Each structure stands twice: as C-alpha cells, then as structure tokens.
Amino acid sequence: MKKLLTLSALACATIAPAAMAADEVNVYSYRQPFLVEPMFNEFTKETGIKVNVKFAKKGLAEKLAQEGEYSPADVVLTVDISRLSDLTEKGLVQPVNSDILEKNIPAQYQDTDNEWFALTTRTRSVYSSRERVGKLGQDFTYADLVKPEFKGKICTRSGKHPYNVSLVSAMIAENGEAATKEWLEGVKANLARKPQGNDRAQVKAIKEGLCDVALGNSYYLGKMVNDPEQLAWAESVYINFPNQETTGTHVNISGMAMAKYAPNQENAQKLMEFLAGDVAQNMYAEVNYEYPVKPGVKPSELVASWGEFKADPISLDKIADHHEAAIKLLDEVKFDL
C-alpha cells in the first residue's frame, strides 16, 4: 500500500487509493509546494476538505495515462498553455461547467470546451541592461530583436523551451509561418551565445556583460529581487513589455484542469473555484509575482511597480494550435545549434 501524502511530504510520496474519501481532493501538481501549500491550507480551513498532493517536475500526463480509470487524481495544476493543451489532446481531462469559473476567468484564458482554466498570467518580456541599453521605448517590439543594433547582444534559453515555443506560436498565429521563420533566423543571427540555461541565467549574463538584452518571463524578476544572491542581477536590468503599440505583450499562463476519471468531482470543482477566487488569487500574486487572472485582483506591489502594459488579446487556444508548427520552424532554422 502506497503511503498517503500529506502536505508535509509533498515531494516524495504518492496519493494512495485510500485518499479517495468524500471529504478529500487529490491534486497532481507541477506547481512547487511552497506556492500551493498555503492556498490548500486555506481551502481546507474554509471547506473542511483535505487536499492530498502529488508533486512532480515532469511526467504527470504520462502518469495519468498509465493509471487510466484507476487514477486517484482529481485536479491537475500545471504551467504553460502547451502543457494544458497536451492534457486535452490526450483525453486526460474533462469539461467543468461552472458559473464561478466562467465569471472569474476571462474567455481568452480558458478552454472553449471548458477543459482547462488559467489561474495566473505572466508576460514573455525583454530584459535590457540598465548600463548599456537603458529602458526600451514604448514602441519596442519583438520584431526589433532582429535589428543590427542587437548583433551579438541577445541571450535566451532554448528556443524549444515551452515559454519560447508559445511566443513563436503566437507570432505564427499573428504573422504567418514565413514571417516568423525570417524573424527566428534574424534573432539567431543576433545571439551573443548558443541558447542555454534558464530565464534567470540570461539576466545573470546581462549583469556579467555577456549580452545586453534577453527574453524572460516577468515573474523571475520578482524572484531575483527577493534572492540576496541574485538581487544584483535584477538591479542590472529593466523589464520591458514589447508590442505596446501593436498587438500587445505575449502572455502565458499557469492553469488547472479536472482529471478525466476524478473520483471526487464535486470537491475538485470546489477547489478549482476557490483557486479562481479572491483569496487564492491574491496569494498567487504575493507569493510568485504572477499576474492574477481574475479581473479586479491587483498584482503585488512589486509587480505593479514594473508598470502597466497591454497584453496580447489572442486566444490561448489559437496559440496552442500552432505549437507543432513553431517547433518545426525552430528545427528548420537550427535555433539551438
């Protein structure tokens, strides 16, 4: 018998079949324990429903598929539209019809068939060196990254990382494959080094003078500001929101879905509605420096200090439709090589 997972043992245990009681709900999560534990504790306090969590860095979709109808999972928490659309394409989740979710989550941030819902948003921003570049103008666009002035000055993580794939997918949706391929070739030609590391590593590279601008998700700036070892990296850059005078800055999400064979559907829906409500949305904003998805819930004071921006209104469903094409283009231009 596998050991029942409690919130004090998130990272190392597996939900047992005994966890499928009426006063419990089982979560499979890519989101880190420090982020979800406070929300689940609050949910339990309000409802009396215990939350059992299986935390993983990868492989949850495969686990759901392997378990099939015997899976104890009720709710799946993940990041990036590609991972959410992968769950729907593989038939691992089910629709949730909820007036609360419909009201609290803007239409562009939920699946048209109600199979996934966003919880937070984050921008795919461009960081620029305070010392060598300064703040980029309001008219700056992603397209500007191919300009001669950025030759040998751009850093980024792998083009095939989901965050970059989603950006490329959005560009295909808006500009077509031919124009996007030309853009990828131009960006590659302007790279200071081979794509590598994570988003924070790119900001570190700016601090060290290896490059002047870098693609990166917005919430990493908050994480660096609050890490004594990385504060100097954060202080070396400005965060910029491209395409403010055109389509708006590309936005990705973290989100949730109800597992196809959820044994505790009623409790699962209650948890999902709680996570889309004011209490949890405010906690997301303060803990992880993301933008709350619920209209009217303000970002944290730190995030708000970065300034307001216009988000690209394109449907995330439409972005997900172009993921395979995006990966194909990245291969064609040999972006990571």
Tab-separated table of C-alpha atoms in Angstrom:
chain	number	residue	atom	x	y	z
A	1	MET	CA	0.000	0.000	0.000
A	2	LYS	CA	1.465	3.318	-1.004
A	3	LYS	CA	1.757	5.926	1.691
A	4	LEU	CA	-0.912	8.665	1.871
A	5	LEU	CA	0.604	12.008	1.005
A	6	THR	CA	0.110	14.944	3.340
A	7	LEU	CA	1.193	18.488	2.676
A	8	SER	CA	4.297	17.993	4.797
A	9	ALA	CA	5.567	15.360	2.349
A	10	LEU	CA	4.644	16.859	-0.998
A	11	ALA	CA	7.731	15.984	-2.987
A	12	CYS	CA	8.316	12.382	-2.155
A	13	ALA	CA	5.073	10.445	-1.733
A	14	THR	CA	2.200	9.247	-3.886
A	15	ILE	CA	-1.536	9.579	-3.283
A	16	ALA	CA	-2.942	6.288	-2.103
A	17	PRO	CA	-6.285	4.794	-3.100
A	18	ALA	CA	-7.436	5.399	0.482
A	19	ALA	CA	-7.239	9.123	-0.248
A	20	MET	CA	-10.434	8.958	-2.287
A	21	ALA	CA	-12.712	9.894	0.588
A	22	ALA	CA	-15.684	12.235	0.316
A	23	ASP	CA	-14.003	14.955	2.381
A	24	GLU	CA	-10.763	14.961	0.359
A	25	VAL	CA	-9.478	16.046	-3.027
A	26	ASN	CA	-6.384	14.779	-4.823
A	27	VAL	CA	-4.087	17.057	-6.816
A	28	TYR	CA	-1.305	16.297	-9.282
A	29	SER	CA	0.874	19.391	-9.476
A	30	TYR	CA	3.779	20.803	-11.434
A	31	ARG	CA	3.500	23.889	-9.245
A	32	GLN	CA	6.021	23.972	-6.407
A	33	PRO	CA	4.967	23.076	-2.839
A	34	PHE	CA	5.837	26.498	-1.370
A	35	LEU	CA	3.336	28.074	-3.753
A	36	VAL	CA	0.365	25.742	-3.468
A	37	GLU	CA	0.558	24.670	0.166
A	38	PRO	CA	-0.695	27.986	1.656
A	39	MET	CA	-3.690	28.010	-0.714
A	40	PHE	CA	-4.605	24.426	0.020
A	41	ASN	CA	-4.372	25.061	3.752
A	42	GLU	CA	-6.745	27.994	3.383
A	43	PHE	CA	-9.126	25.919	1.243
A	44	THR	CA	-9.194	23.204	3.921
A	45	LYS	CA	-9.819	25.819	6.611
A	46	GLU	CA	-12.786	27.211	4.675
A	47	THR	CA	-14.349	23.949	3.493
A	48	GLY	CA	-13.081	21.144	5.733
A	49	ILE	CA	-11.911	19.323	2.588
A	50	LYS	CA	-8.417	17.861	2.897
A	51	VAL	CA	-6.052	18.313	-0.060
A	52	ASN	CA	-3.642	15.500	-0.938
A	53	VAL	CA	-0.895	16.394	-3.402
A	54	LYS	CA	1.427	14.523	-5.732
A	55	PHE	CA	4.165	16.939	-6.773
A	56	ALA	CA	6.372	16.314	-9.820
A	57	LYS	CA	8.690	18.197	-12.161
A	58	LYS	CA	7.681	16.116	-15.180
A	59	GLY	CA	5.699	13.106	-16.297
A	60	LEU	CA	2.253	13.834	-14.868
A	61	ALA	CA	0.496	13.410	-18.211
A	62	GLU	CA	2.197	10.047	-18.656
A	63	LYS	CA	1.232	9.063	-15.116
A	64	LEU	CA	-2.412	9.962	-15.732
A	65	ALA	CA	-2.429	7.962	-18.950
A	66	GLN	CA	-0.843	4.954	-17.269
A	67	GLU	CA	-3.272	4.996	-14.339
A	68	GLY	CA	-6.305	5.414	-16.584
A	69	GLU	CA	-9.681	4.999	-14.887
A	70	TYR	CA	-7.957	3.912	-11.675
A	71	SER	CA	-6.192	7.235	-11.216
A	72	PRO	CA	-6.853	8.972	-7.883
A	73	ALA	CA	-6.182	12.393	-9.445
A	74	ASP	CA	-8.971	14.956	-9.253
A	75	VAL	CA	-7.240	18.210	-10.263
A	76	VAL	CA	-4.095	18.823	-12.303
A	77	LEU	CA	-2.085	22.036	-11.821
A	78	THR	CA	0.497	22.973	-14.425
A	79	VAL	CA	2.192	25.849	-16.235
A	80	ASP	CA	2.211	26.914	-19.885
A	81	ILE	CA	-0.582	26.585	-22.411
A	82	SER	CA	1.296	23.799	-24.224
A	83	ARG	CA	1.104	21.512	-21.197
A	84	LEU	CA	-2.577	22.250	-20.682
A	85	SER	CA	-3.432	21.650	-24.336
A	86	ASP	CA	-1.409	18.415	-24.208
A	87	LEU	CA	-3.707	17.160	-21.446
A	88	THR	CA	-6.790	17.904	-23.537
A	89	GLU	CA	-5.353	16.411	-26.728
A	90	LYS	CA	-4.535	13.175	-24.909
A	91	GLY	CA	-8.035	12.973	-23.425
A	92	LEU	CA	-6.772	13.106	-19.842
A	93	VAL	CA	-9.140	15.788	-18.538
A	94	GLN	CA	-12.858	16.544	-18.594
A	95	PRO	CA	-15.051	19.631	-19.019
A	96	VAL	CA	-16.074	21.644	-15.964
A	97	ASN	CA	-19.219	23.721	-16.262
A	98	SER	CA	-19.060	26.364	-13.571
A	99	ASP	CA	-20.639	29.807	-13.457
A	100	ILE	CA	-17.945	30.874	-10.979
A	101	LEU	CA	-15.080	29.882	-13.272
A	102	GLU	CA	-16.861	31.434	-16.236
A	103	LYS	CA	-17.222	34.710	-14.331
A	104	ASN	CA	-13.781	34.846	-12.713
A	105	ILE	CA	-11.615	33.859	-15.695
A	106	PRO	CA	-11.575	35.911	-18.920
A	107	ALA	CA	-12.620	33.985	-22.028
A	108	GLN	CA	-9.186	34.167	-23.662
A	109	TYR	CA	-7.706	32.394	-20.640
A	110	GLN	CA	-9.978	29.345	-20.626
A	111	ASP	CA	-10.572	26.462	-22.990
A	112	THR	CA	-13.514	26.865	-25.341
A	113	ASP	CA	-14.690	23.385	-24.250
A	114	ASN	CA	-14.141	24.164	-20.535
A	115	GLU	CA	-11.385	21.563	-20.199
A	116	TRP	CA	-8.739	23.886	-18.743
A	117	PHE	CA	-8.701	27.237	-16.963
A	118	ALA	CA	-5.921	29.737	-16.319
A	119	LEU	CA	-5.038	30.736	-12.768
A	120	THR	CA	-2.320	33.330	-13.367
A	121	THR	CA	-0.638	35.111	-16.247
A	122	ARG	CA	2.987	36.036	-16.883
A	123	THR	CA	4.498	38.069	-19.701
A	124	ARG	CA	7.251	36.975	-22.070
A	125	SER	CA	9.236	40.165	-21.564
A	126	VAL	CA	12.541	41.521	-22.802
A	127	TYR	CA	15.143	42.443	-20.194
A	128	SER	CA	17.636	45.179	-21.067
A	129	SER	CA	20.894	46.270	-19.455
A	130	ARG	CA	20.466	49.435	-17.395
A	131	GLU	CA	24.080	50.370	-18.007
A	132	ARG	CA	24.489	49.638	-21.724
A	133	VAL	CA	20.994	49.876	-23.208
A	134	GLY	CA	18.594	51.529	-20.807
A	135	LYS	CA	14.829	51.248	-20.844
A	136	LEU	CA	13.476	50.216	-24.238
A	137	GLY	CA	10.928	52.562	-25.753
A	138	GLN	CA	7.164	52.193	-25.768
A	139	ASP	CA	7.393	51.423	-29.478
A	140	PHE	CA	9.796	48.480	-28.988
A	141	THR	CA	8.579	45.184	-30.475
A	142	TYR	CA	9.724	41.563	-30.538
A	143	ALA	CA	10.436	42.167	-34.225
A	144	ASP	CA	13.082	44.729	-33.249
A	145	LEU	CA	15.299	41.958	-31.895
A	146	VAL	CA	16.488	41.291	-35.446
A	147	LYS	CA	17.851	44.829	-35.895
A	148	PRO	CA	21.604	45.322	-36.493
A	149	GLU	CA	21.961	47.214	-33.211
A	150	PHE	CA	21.398	43.937	-31.335
A	151	LYS	CA	24.008	41.938	-33.283
A	152	GLY	CA	25.798	39.670	-30.797
A	153	LYS	CA	23.840	41.113	-27.876
A	154	ILE	CA	20.884	38.777	-27.292
A	155	CYS	CA	20.669	35.927	-24.777
A	156	THR	CA	17.893	33.369	-24.439
A	157	ARG	CA	17.205	29.899	-23.138
A	158	SER	CA	16.466	27.081	-25.591
A	159	GLY	CA	14.097	28.017	-28.356
A	160	LYS	CA	12.288	24.747	-27.703
A	161	HIS	CA	11.511	25.543	-24.099
A	162	PRO	CA	7.709	25.813	-23.745
A	163	TYR	CA	7.928	29.533	-22.881
A	164	ASN	CA	9.703	30.327	-26.151
A	165	VAL	CA	7.629	27.880	-28.178
A	166	SER	CA	4.492	29.678	-27.033
A	167	LEU	CA	5.916	33.033	-28.096
A	168	VAL	CA	6.825	31.637	-31.525
A	169	SER	CA	3.371	30.058	-31.781
A	170	ALA	CA	1.734	33.409	-31.095
A	171	MET	CA	3.865	35.050	-33.773
A	172	ILE	CA	2.816	32.384	-36.275
A	173	ALA	CA	-0.830	32.974	-35.398
A	174	GLU	CA	-0.441	36.708	-35.975
A	175	ASN	CA	2.176	36.944	-38.753
A	176	GLY	CA	2.254	33.577	-40.512
A	177	GLU	CA	4.968	30.929	-40.746
A	178	ALA	CA	7.136	32.611	-43.399
A	179	ALA	CA	7.475	35.876	-41.477
A	180	THR	CA	8.062	34.034	-38.204
A	181	LYS	CA	10.790	31.875	-39.731
A	182	GLU	CA	12.531	35.002	-41.021
A	183	TRP	CA	12.277	36.510	-37.524
A	184	LEU	CA	13.784	33.391	-35.922
A	185	GLU	CA	16.680	33.481	-38.370
A	186	GLY	CA	17.283	37.136	-37.526
A	187	VAL	CA	17.202	36.568	-33.780
A	188	LYS	CA	19.558	33.599	-34.078
A	189	ALA	CA	21.987	35.757	-36.085
A	190	ASN	CA	21.956	38.314	-33.252
A	191	LEU	CA	22.567	35.872	-30.388
A	192	ALA	CA	25.557	36.501	-28.152
A	193	ARG	CA	25.875	32.790	-27.410
A	194	LYS	CA	24.193	29.454	-28.026
A	195	PRO	CA	20.804	29.227	-26.246
A	196	GLN	CA	21.322	27.788	-22.775
A	197	GLY	CA	20.277	27.949	-19.135
A	198	ASN	CA	17.022	29.238	-17.709
A	199	ASP	CA	15.497	32.710	-17.756
A	200	ARG	CA	17.400	33.891	-14.702
A	201	ALA	CA	20.665	32.757	-16.280
A	202	GLN	CA	20.026	35.228	-19.106
A	203	VAL	CA	19.687	38.129	-16.674
A	204	LYS	CA	22.867	36.992	-14.947
A	205	ALA	CA	24.566	37.058	-18.363
A	206	ILE	CA	23.442	40.661	-18.832
A	207	LYS	CA	24.916	41.548	-15.434
A	208	GLU	CA	28.192	39.897	-16.453
A	209	GLY	CA	28.300	41.768	-19.768
A	210	LEU	CA	27.867	38.700	-21.953
A	211	CYS	CA	24.802	40.208	-23.627
A	212	ASP	CA	22.650	43.343	-23.430
A	213	VAL	CA	19.090	42.070	-23.857
A	214	ALA	CA	17.319	38.795	-23.100
A	215	LEU	CA	13.937	37.123	-23.310
A	216	GLY	CA	12.497	36.178	-19.930
A	217	ASN	CA	9.259	35.655	-18.030
A	218	SER	CA	8.169	38.553	-15.855
A	219	TYR	CA	7.855	36.734	-12.514
A	220	TYR	CA	11.540	35.811	-12.477
A	221	LEU	CA	12.372	39.445	-11.792
A	222	GLY	CA	10.417	39.243	-8.541
A	223	LYS	CA	12.182	36.045	-7.590
A	224	MET	CA	15.596	37.613	-8.229
A	225	VAL	CA	14.760	40.781	-6.303
A	226	ASN	CA	13.952	38.640	-3.278
A	227	ASP	CA	17.024	36.410	-3.523
A	228	PRO	CA	20.109	38.025	-1.900
A	229	GLU	CA	22.407	36.095	-4.252
A	230	GLN	CA	20.526	37.275	-7.352
A	231	LEU	CA	19.500	40.789	-6.353
A	232	ALA	CA	22.458	42.295	-8.232
A	233	TRP	CA	21.275	40.565	-11.407
A	234	ALA	CA	17.820	42.076	-11.020
A	235	GLU	CA	19.236	45.521	-10.347
A	236	SER	CA	21.284	45.380	-13.556
A	237	VAL	CA	18.230	45.257	-15.860
A	238	TYR	CA	14.989	46.915	-16.849
A	239	ILE	CA	11.937	44.809	-17.646
A	240	ASN	CA	10.241	45.794	-20.897
A	241	PHE	CA	6.841	44.921	-22.335
A	242	PRO	CA	7.135	44.646	-26.139
A	243	ASN	CA	4.459	45.396	-28.749
A	244	GLN	CA	2.650	48.026	-26.694
A	245	GLU	CA	1.760	49.993	-29.793
A	246	THR	CA	0.832	46.907	-31.829
A	247	THR	CA	-0.541	43.526	-30.712
A	248	GLY	CA	0.418	43.721	-27.037
A	249	THR	CA	2.925	41.712	-24.997
A	250	HIS	CA	2.776	37.929	-25.265
A	251	VAL	CA	1.171	36.374	-22.189
A	252	ASN	CA	1.331	32.787	-20.991
A	253	ILE	CA	-0.409	31.150	-18.056
A	254	SER	CA	-0.404	28.702	-15.219
A	255	GLY	CA	-3.615	26.730	-15.055
A	256	MET	CA	-5.733	23.835	-13.893
A	257	ALA	CA	-7.928	21.046	-15.199
A	258	MET	CA	-10.125	18.314	-13.761
A	259	ALA	CA	-8.751	14.824	-14.354
A	260	LYS	CA	-10.862	12.638	-16.660
A	261	TYR	CA	-11.569	9.993	-14.021
A	262	ALA	CA	-11.675	12.302	-10.978
A	263	PRO	CA	-13.182	10.254	-8.127
A	264	ASN	CA	-14.081	13.397	-6.141
A	265	GLN	CA	-15.592	15.615	-8.826
A	266	GLU	CA	-17.647	17.797	-6.513
A	267	ASN	CA	-14.681	18.564	-4.265
A	268	ALA	CA	-12.456	19.055	-7.315
A	269	GLN	CA	-14.793	21.709	-8.682
A	270	LYS	CA	-14.923	23.414	-5.289
A	271	LEU	CA	-11.118	23.569	-5.217
A	272	MET	CA	-10.932	24.905	-8.763
A	273	GLU	CA	-13.470	27.611	-7.957
A	274	PHE	CA	-11.543	28.505	-4.805
A	275	LEU	CA	-8.291	28.851	-6.753
A	276	ALA	CA	-10.027	31.267	-9.137
A	277	GLY	CA	-11.441	33.328	-6.255
A	278	ASP	CA	-10.172	36.430	-4.474
A	279	VAL	CA	-8.319	34.716	-1.610
A	280	ALA	CA	-6.218	32.364	-3.735
A	281	GLN	CA	-5.705	34.909	-6.495
A	282	ASN	CA	-4.232	37.375	-4.014
A	283	MET	CA	-1.988	34.648	-2.630
A	284	TYR	CA	-0.723	33.796	-6.131
A	285	ALA	CA	0.068	37.468	-6.684
A	286	GLU	CA	2.072	37.855	-3.482
A	287	VAL	CA	3.930	34.543	-3.417
A	288	ASN	CA	5.025	34.039	-7.021
A	289	TYR	CA	4.961	37.547	-8.578
A	290	GLU	CA	2.466	36.490	-11.247
A	291	TYR	CA	-0.500	38.477	-12.500
A	292	PRO	CA	-3.846	37.289	-11.085
A	293	VAL	CA	-6.196	36.103	-13.815
A	294	LYS	CA	-9.363	37.262	-12.017
A	295	PRO	CA	-10.327	40.800	-13.051
A	296	GLY	CA	-10.140	43.264	-10.197
A	297	VAL	CA	-7.472	41.399	-8.197
A	298	LYS	CA	-4.364	43.558	-8.159
A	299	PRO	CA	-0.806	42.308	-8.646
A	300	SER	CA	1.643	42.610	-5.771
A	301	GLU	CA	3.174	45.993	-5.018
A	302	LEU	CA	6.492	44.877	-6.501
A	303	VAL	CA	4.922	43.630	-9.734
A	304	ALA	CA	2.799	46.757	-10.022
A	305	SER	CA	5.975	48.851	-9.794
A	306	TRP	CA	7.087	47.445	-13.161
A	307	GLY	CA	4.310	49.408	-14.822
A	308	GLU	CA	1.083	48.667	-16.615
A	309	PHE	CA	1.063	47.013	-20.017
A	310	LYS	CA	-1.266	45.915	-22.791
A	311	ALA	CA	-1.494	42.140	-23.117
A	312	ASP	CA	-1.911	40.403	-26.453
A	313	PRO	CA	-5.631	39.507	-26.564
A	314	ILE	CA	-5.144	36.469	-28.797
A	315	SER	CA	-6.885	33.334	-27.546
A	316	LEU	CA	-4.523	30.829	-25.960
A	317	ASP	CA	-6.413	28.094	-27.783
A	318	LYS	CA	-5.277	29.685	-31.040
A	319	ILE	CA	-1.681	29.839	-29.821
A	320	ALA	CA	-1.772	26.164	-28.890
A	321	ASP	CA	-2.928	25.313	-32.414
A	322	HIS	CA	0.463	26.459	-33.772
A	323	HIS	CA	2.805	24.681	-31.344
A	324	GLU	CA	3.798	21.931	-33.760
A	325	ALA	CA	4.482	24.492	-36.479
A	326	ALA	CA	6.589	26.518	-34.029
A	327	ILE	CA	8.757	23.531	-33.154
A	328	LYS	CA	9.141	22.716	-36.838
A	329	LEU	CA	10.382	26.246	-37.588
A	330	LEU	CA	12.827	26.142	-34.672
A	331	ASP	CA	14.223	22.916	-36.111
A	332	GLU	CA	14.417	24.341	-39.621
A	333	VAL	CA	16.482	27.360	-38.568
A	334	LYS	CA	18.557	25.211	-36.142
A	335	PHE	CA	17.874	27.806	-33.482
A	336	ASP	CA	19.536	25.954	-30.607
A	337	LEU	CA	22.641	24.860	-32.532
